[in-house]
mmCIF file of C-alpha atoms and ligand atoms in Angstrom:
data_model
loop_
_atom_site.group_PDB
_atom_site.id
_atom_site.type_symbol
_atom_site.label_atom_id
_atom_site.label_comp_id
_atom_site.label_asym_id
_atom_site.label_seq_id
_atom_site.Cartn_x
_atom_site.Cartn_y
_atom_site.Cartn_z
ATOM 1 C CA MET A 1 -0.203 0.152 0.319
ATOM 2 C CA ARG A 2 1.419 3.023 -1.015
ATOM 3 C CA TYR A 3 0.368 7.033 -0.216
ATOM 4 C CA GLY A 4 0.098 9.697 -2.947
ATOM 5 C CA GLY A 5 0.961 7.980 -5.714
ATOM 6 C CA VAL A 6 4.002 6.119 -7.548
ATOM 7 C CA ASP A 7 5.894 8.589 -5.605
ATOM 8 C CA GLY A 8 4.245 8.426 -2.593
ATOM 9 C CA THR A 9 5.093 7.075 0.712
ATOM 10 C CA LEU A 10 5.569 3.076 0.879
ATOM 11 C CA ALA A 11 3.507 1.778 3.931
ATOM 12 C CA VAL A 12 2.551 -1.991 4.180
ATOM 13 C CA LYS A 13 5.010 -3.878 1.695
ATOM 14 C CA GLY A 14 5.179 -8.525 1.453
ATOM 15 C CA LEU A 15 2.434 -7.449 4.757
ATOM 16 C CA ASP A 16 1.343 -11.250 5.122
ATOM 17 C CA MET A 17 -0.537 -12.414 8.039
ATOM 18 C CA HIS A 18 -3.907 -14.710 8.690
ATOM 19 C CA VAL A 19 -6.347 -14.434 11.975
ATOM 20 C CA GLU A 20 -8.562 -17.261 12.550
ATOM 21 C CA LYS A 21 -12.627 -16.356 13.483
ATOM 22 C CA GLY A 22 -12.971 -15.799 17.060
ATOM 23 C CA GLU A 23 -9.168 -15.227 17.254
ATOM 24 C CA PHE A 24 -7.893 -12.275 19.232
ATOM 25 C CA VAL A 25 -4.921 -11.159 18.097
ATOM 26 C CA ALA A 26 -2.816 -7.476 18.823
ATOM 27 C CA VAL A 27 -0.631 -6.175 16.086
ATOM 28 C CA VAL A 28 2.541 -3.859 17.747
ATOM 29 C CA GLY A 29 5.766 -1.801 16.261
ATOM 30 C CA PRO A 30 7.837 1.471 15.311
ATOM 31 C CA SER A 31 5.727 4.598 15.195
ATOM 32 C CA GLY A 32 4.626 4.853 11.402
ATOM 33 C CA CYS A 33 5.503 1.321 10.080
ATOM 34 C CA GLY A 34 1.866 0.800 9.183
ATOM 35 C CA LYS A 35 -0.278 -0.172 11.791
ATOM 36 C CA SER A 36 -3.081 2.770 11.597
ATOM 37 C CA THR A 37 -2.653 1.489 7.885
ATOM 38 C CA LEU A 38 -3.282 -2.112 8.032
ATOM 39 C CA MET A 39 -6.304 -1.828 9.760
ATOM 40 C CA LYS A 40 -7.988 0.386 7.568
ATOM 41 C CA LEU A 41 -7.308 -2.296 4.672
ATOM 42 C CA VAL A 42 -8.308 -5.137 6.380
ATOM 43 C CA THR A 43 -11.542 -2.402 7.174
ATOM 44 C CA GLY A 44 -12.209 -1.449 3.155
ATOM 45 C CA LEU A 45 -11.397 2.056 4.149
ATOM 46 C CA HIS A 46 -7.710 1.613 2.054
ATOM 47 C CA ILE A 47 -7.150 -0.974 -1.042
ATOM 48 C CA PRO A 48 -3.507 -1.842 -1.595
ATOM 49 C CA GLN A 49 -2.280 -1.001 -5.242
ATOM 50 C CA GLY A 50 -0.894 -4.786 -4.741
ATOM 51 C CA GLY A 51 -2.019 -7.862 -2.649
ATOM 52 C CA VAL A 52 -5.448 -8.925 -1.524
ATOM 53 C CA VAL A 53 -7.152 -8.992 1.539
ATOM 54 C CA MET A 54 -9.908 -11.301 2.531
ATOM 55 C CA VAL A 55 -12.116 -11.173 4.982
ATOM 56 C CA ALA A 56 -14.984 -13.661 5.534
ATOM 57 C CA GLY A 57 -13.513 -15.323 2.853
ATOM 58 C CA GLU A 58 -14.241 -12.451 0.289
ATOM 59 C CA GLN A 59 -11.841 -9.976 -0.814
ATOM 60 C CA VAL A 60 -12.293 -6.589 0.276
ATOM 61 C CA THR A 61 -13.259 -4.034 -2.741
ATOM 62 C CA LYS A 62 -15.341 -1.855 -0.620
ATOM 63 C CA PRO A 63 -16.020 -0.611 3.627
ATOM 64 C CA VAL A 64 -16.345 -3.971 5.180
ATOM 65 C CA SER A 65 -20.010 -4.264 6.676
ATOM 66 C CA ILE A 66 -19.434 -6.634 9.333
ATOM 67 C CA VAL A 67 -16.993 -4.911 11.724
ATOM 68 C CA GLY A 68 -17.080 -2.863 14.113
ATOM 69 C CA MET A 69 -14.063 0.330 14.349
ATOM 70 C CA ALA A 70 -12.684 2.662 17.345
ATOM 71 C CA PHE A 71 -9.900 4.378 15.319
ATOM 72 C CA GLN A 72 -6.562 5.853 17.250
ATOM 73 C CA ASN A 73 -8.953 9.896 17.068
ATOM 74 C CA PRO A 74 -12.504 9.585 18.297
ATOM 75 C CA THR A 75 -14.686 10.949 15.204
ATOM 76 C CA MET A 76 -17.825 12.268 16.607
ATOM 77 C CA LEU A 77 -19.978 14.029 14.974
ATOM 78 C CA PRO A 78 -20.460 16.879 16.890
ATOM 79 C CA TRP A 79 -23.902 17.842 15.823
ATOM 80 C CA ARG A 80 -24.884 14.164 17.091
ATOM 81 C CA THR A 81 -25.809 13.230 20.464
ATOM 82 C CA THR A 82 -23.022 10.869 22.439
ATOM 83 C CA LEU A 83 -26.243 8.099 22.896
ATOM 84 C CA ASP A 84 -27.221 8.614 19.316
ATOM 85 C CA ASN A 85 -23.627 8.964 17.507
ATOM 86 C CA VAL A 86 -23.033 5.277 19.293
ATOM 87 C CA LEU A 87 -26.863 4.260 17.428
ATOM 88 C CA LEU A 88 -24.732 5.317 14.102
ATOM 89 C CA PRO A 89 -23.692 1.937 12.456
ATOM 90 C CA LEU A 90 -27.122 0.884 13.082
ATOM 91 C CA GLU A 91 -28.392 3.447 10.514
ATOM 92 C CA ILE A 92 -25.746 2.192 8.107
ATOM 93 C CA VAL A 93 -25.266 -1.210 7.840
ATOM 94 C CA GLU A 94 -28.260 -2.771 6.236
ATOM 95 C CA LYS A 95 -29.474 -5.841 8.025
ATOM 96 C CA HIS A 96 -29.969 -3.177 11.433
ATOM 97 C CA ARG A 97 -31.333 -0.037 9.173
ATOM 98 C CA HIS A 98 -34.261 -1.803 8.732
ATOM 99 C CA ARG A 99 -35.511 -2.750 11.820
ATOM 100 C CA LEU A 100 -34.190 0.975 13.986
ATOM 101 C CA ARG A 101 -37.169 2.156 12.745
ATOM 102 C CA ALA A 102 -39.356 0.135 14.119
ATOM 103 C CA HIS A 103 -36.603 -1.041 16.729
ATOM 104 C CA LYS A 104 -35.738 2.095 17.815
ATOM 105 C CA ALA A 105 -36.390 1.345 21.803
ATOM 106 C CA GLU A 106 -34.295 -2.178 21.972
ATOM 107 C CA TYR A 107 -31.515 -0.338 20.181
ATOM 108 C CA VAL A 108 -31.862 2.905 22.694
ATOM 109 C CA ALA A 109 -31.187 0.688 25.819
ATOM 110 C CA GLN A 110 -28.585 -1.482 23.977
ATOM 111 C CA ALA A 111 -26.580 1.671 23.972
ATOM 112 C CA GLU A 112 -28.063 2.851 27.210
ATOM 113 C CA ALA A 113 -26.329 -0.224 28.494
ATOM 114 C CA LEU A 114 -23.053 -0.079 26.442
ATOM 115 C CA LEU A 115 -22.602 3.346 27.960
ATOM 116 C CA ALA A 116 -23.102 2.044 30.998
ATOM 117 C CA THR A 117 -20.407 -0.612 30.626
ATOM 118 C CA VAL A 118 -17.717 1.837 30.072
ATOM 119 C CA GLY A 119 -19.140 4.021 32.860
ATOM 120 C CA LEU A 120 -20.906 6.828 30.161
ATOM 121 C CA LYS A 121 -24.187 6.044 32.206
ATOM 122 C CA GLY A 122 -26.659 9.382 31.563
ATOM 123 C CA PHE A 123 -23.930 10.480 29.326
ATOM 124 C CA GLY A 124 -25.915 9.755 26.414
ATOM 125 C CA ASP A 125 -28.076 12.803 25.915
ATOM 126 C CA LYS A 126 -24.561 14.919 25.978
ATOM 127 C CA PHE A 127 -22.675 16.327 22.483
ATOM 128 C CA PRO A 128 -19.095 14.584 21.988
ATOM 129 C CA TRP A 129 -17.901 18.405 22.721
ATOM 130 C CA GLN A 130 -19.431 18.307 26.316
ATOM 131 C CA LEU A 131 -17.442 15.550 27.107
ATOM 132 C CA SER A 132 -13.612 14.597 27.632
ATOM 133 C CA GLY A 133 -11.157 13.215 25.846
ATOM 134 C CA GLY A 134 -11.650 9.680 27.570
ATOM 135 C CA MET A 135 -14.797 9.662 27.967
ATOM 136 C CA GLN A 136 -14.859 10.019 23.869
ATOM 137 C CA GLN A 137 -12.818 7.465 22.913
ATOM 138 C CA ARG A 138 -15.315 5.260 25.285
ATOM 139 C CA ALA A 139 -18.212 6.446 23.644
ATOM 140 C CA ASN A 140 -16.887 5.668 20.583
ATOM 141 C CA LEU A 141 -15.800 2.133 21.933
ATOM 142 C CA CYS A 142 -18.908 1.908 22.067
ATOM 143 C CA ARG A 143 -20.087 2.908 18.795
ATOM 144 C CA ALA A 144 -18.153 0.175 17.870
ATOM 145 C CA LEU A 145 -19.806 -2.388 19.504
ATOM 146 C CA ILE A 146 -23.514 -1.044 18.391
ATOM 147 C CA HIS A 147 -23.978 -3.526 15.490
ATOM 148 C CA GLN A 148 -22.486 -6.825 17.841
ATOM 149 C CA PRO A 149 -20.153 -6.831 14.555
ATOM 150 C CA GLU A 150 -18.293 -10.672 13.868
ATOM 151 C CA LEU A 151 -14.979 -8.372 13.291
ATOM 152 C CA LEU A 152 -13.954 -6.061 16.113
ATOM 153 C CA MET A 153 -11.027 -3.773 14.596
ATOM 154 C CA LEU A 154 -9.477 -1.615 17.099
ATOM 155 C CA ASP A 155 -6.396 1.133 16.809
ATOM 156 C CA GLU A 156 -5.396 2.643 20.150
ATOM 157 C CA PRO A 157 -8.209 2.658 21.366
ATOM 158 C CA PHE A 158 -7.448 3.581 24.979
ATOM 159 C CA GLY A 159 -5.017 5.934 24.549
ATOM 160 C CA ALA A 160 -6.428 8.522 26.843
ATOM 161 C CA LEU A 161 -7.597 6.965 28.904
ATOM 162 C CA ASP A 162 -6.539 6.605 32.305
ATOM 163 C CA ALA A 163 -4.560 3.646 33.924
ATOM 164 C CA PHE A 164 -7.296 2.806 35.553
ATOM 165 C CA THR A 165 -10.568 3.287 33.255
ATOM 166 C CA ARG A 166 -7.786 1.380 30.620
ATOM 167 C CA GLU A 167 -7.623 -1.498 33.033
ATOM 168 C CA GLU A 168 -11.396 -1.275 33.057
ATOM 169 C CA LEU A 169 -11.470 -1.239 29.444
ATOM 170 C CA TRP A 170 -9.363 -4.320 28.944
ATOM 171 C CA GLN A 171 -11.707 -6.438 31.112
ATOM 172 C CA VAL A 172 -14.321 -5.225 29.218
ATOM 173 C CA ILE A 173 -12.743 -6.410 26.046
ATOM 174 C CA ARG A 174 -12.055 -9.314 27.404
ATOM 175 C CA ASP A 175 -15.963 -10.498 28.222
ATOM 176 C CA LEU A 176 -17.355 -9.592 25.218
ATOM 177 C CA HIS A 177 -14.647 -11.873 23.111
ATOM 178 C CA ALA A 178 -15.207 -14.334 25.489
ATOM 179 C CA ALA A 179 -18.784 -14.018 25.604
ATOM 180 C CA GLN A 180 -19.427 -13.252 21.911
ATOM 181 C CA GLY A 181 -16.597 -15.173 20.338
ATOM 182 C CA VAL A 182 -15.845 -12.096 17.368
ATOM 183 C CA THR A 183 -12.648 -11.803 15.988
ATOM 184 C CA ILE A 184 -11.016 -9.051 17.489
ATOM 185 C CA MET A 185 -7.638 -7.175 15.870
ATOM 186 C CA LEU A 186 -6.077 -4.515 18.240
ATOM 187 C CA VAL A 187 -3.028 -2.309 17.404
ATOM 188 C CA THR A 188 -1.431 -0.775 20.334
ATOM 189 C CA HIS A 189 1.833 0.768 21.934
ATOM 190 C CA ASP A 190 0.781 -0.541 25.320
ATOM 191 C CA LEU A 191 2.610 -4.206 25.933
ATOM 192 C CA ARG A 192 1.031 -5.155 28.642
ATOM 193 C CA GLU A 193 -2.135 -4.752 26.872
ATOM 194 C CA ALA A 194 -1.100 -6.466 24.099
ATOM 195 C CA VAL A 195 -0.326 -9.662 26.018
ATOM 196 C CA PHE A 196 -2.959 -9.304 28.623
ATOM 197 C CA LEU A 197 -5.508 -9.396 25.371
ATOM 198 C CA ALA A 198 -4.458 -11.336 22.658
ATOM 199 C CA ASP A 199 -4.015 -14.898 21.779
ATOM 200 C CA ARG A 200 -1.421 -14.087 19.007
ATOM 201 C CA ILE A 201 0.921 -10.621 18.361
ATOM 202 C CA PHE A 202 2.784 -9.805 15.425
ATOM 203 C CA VAL A 203 5.336 -7.217 15.566
ATOM 204 C CA MET A 204 5.775 -5.133 12.210
ATOM 205 C CA SER A 205 9.907 -3.246 11.244
ATOM 206 C CA ALA A 206 9.706 0.421 10.523
ATOM 207 C CA ARG A 207 8.161 2.379 7.268
ATOM 208 C CA PRO A 208 7.122 -0.270 4.580
ATOM 209 C CA GLY A 209 5.402 -2.609 7.422
ATOM 210 C CA ARG A 210 5.358 -6.467 7.316
ATOM 211 C CA VAL A 211 5.301 -9.185 10.095
ATOM 212 C CA VAL A 212 8.846 -9.184 11.334
ATOM 213 C CA ALA A 213 8.165 -11.773 14.565
ATOM 214 C CA GLU A 214 4.320 -13.645 15.890
ATOM 215 C CA HIS A 215 4.274 -14.390 19.898
ATOM 216 C CA LYS A 216 1.683 -17.219 19.947
ATOM 217 C CA ILE A 217 0.261 -15.774 23.792
ATOM 218 C CA THR A 218 -0.710 -18.677 25.540
ATOM 219 C CA PHE A 219 -1.700 -17.385 29.451
ATOM 220 C CA GLN A 220 -4.640 -19.583 30.458
ATOM 221 C CA ARG A 221 -8.156 -17.796 30.308
ATOM 222 C CA PRO A 222 -10.643 -15.768 31.551
ATOM 223 C CA ARG A 223 -7.157 -13.534 32.606
ATOM 224 C CA ASP A 224 -6.693 -11.744 35.566
ATOM 225 C CA ILE A 225 -5.516 -8.655 35.923
ATOM 226 C CA SER A 226 -3.235 -9.844 38.400
ATOM 227 C CA LEU A 227 -1.319 -12.177 35.481
ATOM 228 C CA MET A 228 0.380 -8.527 34.750
ATOM 229 C CA TYR A 229 2.264 -9.198 38.030
ATOM 230 C CA GLU A 230 3.476 -12.435 36.847
ATOM 231 C CA THR A 231 6.993 -13.483 36.079
ATOM 232 C CA ALA A 232 6.064 -15.074 32.483
ATOM 233 C CA PHE A 233 4.112 -11.824 31.744
ATOM 234 C CA ASN A 234 6.553 -9.414 32.779
ATOM 235 C CA GLU A 235 9.699 -11.931 30.694
ATOM 236 C CA LYS A 236 6.850 -11.301 26.851
ATOM 237 C CA VAL A 237 6.295 -8.023 27.912
ATOM 238 C CA HIS A 238 9.887 -7.417 28.129
ATOM 239 C CA GLU A 239 10.872 -9.998 24.663
ATOM 240 C CA LEU A 240 8.716 -8.037 22.973
ATOM 241 C CA ARG A 241 9.822 -4.721 23.888
ATOM 242 C CA GLY A 242 13.249 -5.528 22.139
ATOM 243 C CA GLU A 243 11.714 -6.616 19.336
ATOM 244 C CA ILE A 244 10.479 -3.790 18.785
ATOM 245 C CA ALA A 245 13.732 -1.199 19.882
ATOM 246 C CA GLU A 246 15.252 -3.641 16.894
ATOM 247 C CA ALA A 247 12.302 -3.173 14.521
ATOM 248 C CA ARG A 248 12.697 0.769 14.752
ATOM 249 C CA VAL A 249 16.588 0.957 13.997
ATOM 250 C CA THR A 250 16.317 -1.723 11.021
ATOM 251 C CA ALA A 251 14.137 -1.252 8.300
HETATM 252 N N1 LIG B 301 -3.295 9.276 3.866
HETATM 253 C C1 LIG B 301 -2.160 9.198 3.654
HETATM 254 N N2 LIG B 301 -1.342 10.088 2.948
HETATM 255 C C2 LIG B 301 -0.450 9.902 2.588
HETATM 256 N N3 LIG B 301 0.834 9.110 3.895
HETATM 257 C C3 LIG B 301 0.249 8.329 4.366
HETATM 258 C C4 LIG B 301 -1.433 9.174 5.039
HETATM 259 N N4 LIG B 301 -1.463 8.248 6.085
HETATM 260 C C5 LIG B 301 -0.400 6.997 7.059
HETATM 261 N N5 LIG B 301 0.595 8.244 5.920
HETATM 262 C C6 LIG B 301 2.269 7.379 5.958
HETATM 263 O O1 LIG B 301 2.342 6.294 6.057
HETATM 264 C C7 LIG B 301 3.055 5.233 6.770
HETATM 265 C C8 LIG B 301 2.830 4.914 7.713
HETATM 266 O O2 LIG B 301 1.263 5.208 8.732
HETATM 267 P P1 LIG B 301 -0.049 4.488 9.726
HETATM 268 O O3 LIG B 301 -0.687 5.651 9.711
HETATM 269 O O4 LIG B 301 0.016 3.434 9.430
HETATM 270 O O5 LIG B 301 1.972 4.032 10.753
HETATM 271 P P2 LIG B 301 1.214 3.194 12.358
HETATM 272 O O6 LIG B 301 2.045 2.567 12.443
HETATM 273 O O7 LIG B 301 0.058 3.501 12.507
HETATM 274 O O8 LIG B 301 1.673 5.219 13.774
HETATM 275 P P3 LIG B 301 0.770 5.290 14.826
HETATM 276 O O9 LIG B 301 2.235 4.530 15.698
HETATM 277 O O10 LIG B 301 1.979 6.717 15.097
HETATM 278 O O11 LIG B 301 -0.075 5.575 14.478
HETATM 279 C C9 LIG B 301 2.799 6.867 7.159
HETATM 280 O O12 LIG B 301 4.798 7.382 6.548
HETATM 281 C C10 LIG B 301 2.681 7.893 7.163
HETATM 282 O O13 LIG B 301 3.037 9.030 7.222
HETATM 283 MG MG1 LIG B 302 -1.915 4.954 13.551
#
């Protein structure tokens, strides 16, 4: 995938990975290596000049509808309330669009339940600009989940959150994955987050990004936050850290 024509920026090249249905994978790598690009390729927001992307057995040629996305910067529409922002995907995904009008109350209840899960109970009628950055990010996560996607793409969705809220949301995501069997792809700079949540971690090289290492994370599920204080956990984090440090200098 190259941005800006033939002389433009080569973002990723020879990037090869396979994710199983129901798997939870994390993608880590140096800043600017093409992680967000990968997320946009998988969701069909960009189409690569070479190679193919397959989702659920079909080649991606346009934005994928079974996907829920929460990207790096919260992208809530300022003229809609938080609740209406959360409901937005339902107006777009065909399956739900038809049901939305007849069953509005049911969907509103679902949205409110999601907001409550992330600690935003009672904030549905506020506009995004009335929320803090972290609150917007949490609402963004609810929006990614409202249509019960089969594939959840998370690009640093916890970036602007304090450590405690982060850990709370890790547990929300962990439980959601366990309960619904959704496939999750998470981009993160937080290696503890990756090791705590993922079944498998891909390490990417510096730009043009490709996979340089793959780690199977075998800690038993359900994982408890206390896992992060265990030696084996910290050794894994340390190993990943070393690989990324190396990836930064050798493109
Ligand atoms: N729309 C765009 N137009 C031109 N170049 C872009 C565009 N989006 C990304 N790039 C370039 O492609 C490369 C990869 O960017 P990308 O956003 O995928 O990196 P990243 O791994 O997500 O970085 P970070 O960890 O900082 O979020 C960068 O060099 C960036 O400048
Ligand atoms: Mg990015």
